[in-house]
Every structure is written in structure tokens, then in C-alpha cells.
Amino acid sequence: MARIGAMMAPFVLDLDDTAIWLPPLVFALFPLLASVVAFLLPETKNHELLTTIEEGESF
């Protein structure tokens, strides 16, 4: 993910030519989107670690 962000950063900064407020908005929205996606991950607290693929598929 870091490489994708590093590749996108120059293009996002070029959005400054379109609107001065657009690069900060893009840089603010991506972490918010990532936090929402992380919030949707299943809870694993108090579960044993899975050791096989079959256990992972049934989780």
C-alpha cells in the first residue's frame, strides 16, 4: 500500500492546478476510508490462531 501511495502522491499534488483545496481533501479522505475498511474487519480477540487453510475458510 505504501508504494501505491508513493506513486499517487505526485499526481495528487498536481491536482493543485485544478483546485487549491483538492490535494488536502484527497490526502484526508484516504486515511478516513482506510479506517472505515479496517473497522469492518472481523474481530479476532479471544480466538485461537488459525493454523490451516481449512480453519481460515471456516472462520
PDB file of C-alpha atoms in Angstrom:
ATOM      1  CA  MET A   1       0.000   0.000   0.000  1.00  0.00           C
ATOM      2  CA  ALA A   2       2.857   2.383   0.693  1.00  0.00           C
ATOM      3  CA  ARG A   3       4.152   2.001  -2.830  1.00  0.00           C
ATOM      4  CA  ILE A   4       0.743   2.818  -4.250  1.00  0.00           C
ATOM      5  CA  GLY A   5       0.588   5.930  -2.085  1.00  0.00           C
ATOM      6  CA  ALA A   6       4.089   6.923  -3.149  1.00  0.00           C
ATOM      7  CA  MET A   7       3.133   6.535  -6.801  1.00  0.00           C
ATOM      8  CA  MET A   8      -0.088   8.521  -6.385  1.00  0.00           C
ATOM      9  CA  ALA A   9       1.360  11.411  -4.358  1.00  0.00           C
ATOM     10  CA  PRO A  10       2.823  13.394  -7.289  1.00  0.00           C
ATOM     11  CA  PHE A  11      -0.434  13.099  -9.217  1.00  0.00           C
ATOM     12  CA  VAL A  12      -2.476  14.188  -6.224  1.00  0.00           C
ATOM     13  CA  LEU A  13      -0.208  17.189  -5.750  1.00  0.00           C
ATOM     14  CA  ASP A  14      -0.769  18.091  -9.420  1.00  0.00           C
ATOM     15  CA  LEU A  15      -4.465  18.460  -8.600  1.00  0.00           C
ATOM     16  CA  ASP A  16      -3.426  21.791  -7.087  1.00  0.00           C
ATOM     17  CA  ASP A  17      -3.699  23.246 -10.603  1.00  0.00           C
ATOM     18  CA  THR A  18      -7.392  22.294 -10.704  1.00  0.00           C
ATOM     19  CA  ALA A  19      -8.369  23.441  -7.210  1.00  0.00           C
ATOM     20  CA  ILE A  20      -6.217  24.559  -4.294  1.00  0.00           C
ATOM     21  CA  TRP A  21      -8.351  22.580  -1.816  1.00  0.00           C
ATOM     22  CA  LEU A  22      -8.310  19.281  -3.720  1.00  0.00           C
ATOM     23  CA  PRO A  23      -4.932  17.766  -2.617  1.00  0.00           C
ATOM     24  CA  PRO A  24      -5.603  18.199   1.126  1.00  0.00           C
ATOM     25  CA  LEU A  25      -9.064  16.742   0.623  1.00  0.00           C
ATOM     26  CA  VAL A  26      -7.682  13.665  -1.144  1.00  0.00           C
ATOM     27  CA  PHE A  27      -4.967  13.210   1.495  1.00  0.00           C
ATOM     28  CA  ALA A  28      -7.654  13.445   4.206  1.00  0.00           C
ATOM     29  CA  LEU A  29     -10.158  11.096   2.584  1.00  0.00           C
ATOM     30  CA  PHE A  30      -7.825   8.140   2.006  1.00  0.00           C
ATOM     31  CA  PRO A  31      -6.963   7.640   5.720  1.00  0.00           C
ATOM     32  CA  LEU A  32     -10.636   8.001   6.622  1.00  0.00           C
ATOM     33  CA  LEU A  33     -11.556   5.390   4.032  1.00  0.00           C
ATOM     34  CA  ALA A  34      -8.815   3.083   5.324  1.00  0.00           C
ATOM     35  CA  SER A  35     -10.100   3.431   8.890  1.00  0.00           C
ATOM     36  CA  VAL A  36     -13.631   2.505   7.808  1.00  0.00           C
ATOM     37  CA  VAL A  37     -12.329  -0.549   5.950  1.00  0.00           C
ATOM     38  CA  ALA A  38     -10.236  -1.567   8.980  1.00  0.00           C
ATOM     39  CA  PHE A  39     -13.288  -1.167  11.213  1.00  0.00           C
ATOM     40  CA  LEU A  40     -15.166  -3.674   9.032  1.00  0.00           C
ATOM     41  CA  LEU A  41     -12.569  -6.422   9.553  1.00  0.00           C
ATOM     42  CA  PRO A  42     -13.784  -9.332  11.706  1.00  0.00           C
ATOM     43  CA  GLU A  43     -12.942  -9.330  15.407  1.00  0.00           C
ATOM     44  CA  THR A  44     -10.246 -11.845  16.382  1.00  0.00           C
ATOM     45  CA  LYS A  45      -9.891 -11.152  20.107  1.00  0.00           C
ATOM     46  CA  ASN A  46     -10.152 -14.271  22.306  1.00  0.00           C
ATOM     47  CA  HIS A  47      -9.900 -16.593  19.274  1.00  0.00           C
ATOM     48  CA  GLU A  48      -7.176 -19.181  18.844  1.00  0.00           C
ATOM     49  CA  LEU A  49      -4.748 -18.624  15.997  1.00  0.00           C
ATOM     50  CA  LEU A  50      -5.710 -20.478  12.843  1.00  0.00           C
ATOM     51  CA  THR A  51      -3.130 -22.957  11.602  1.00  0.00           C
ATOM     52  CA  THR A  52      -4.639 -24.425   8.431  1.00  0.00           C
ATOM     53  CA  ILE A  53      -6.337 -23.043   5.354  1.00  0.00           C
ATOM     54  CA  GLU A  54      -9.493 -25.004   6.179  1.00  0.00           C
ATOM     55  CA  GLU A  55      -9.733 -23.298   9.573  1.00  0.00           C
ATOM     56  CA  GLY A  56      -9.284 -19.932   7.894  1.00  0.00           C
ATOM     57  CA  GLU A  57     -12.020 -20.617   5.365  1.00  0.00           C
ATOM     58  CA  SER A  58     -14.462 -21.650   8.090  1.00  0.00           C
ATOM     59  CA  PHE A  59     -13.703 -18.525  10.163  1.00  0.00           C
TER      60      PHE A  59
END
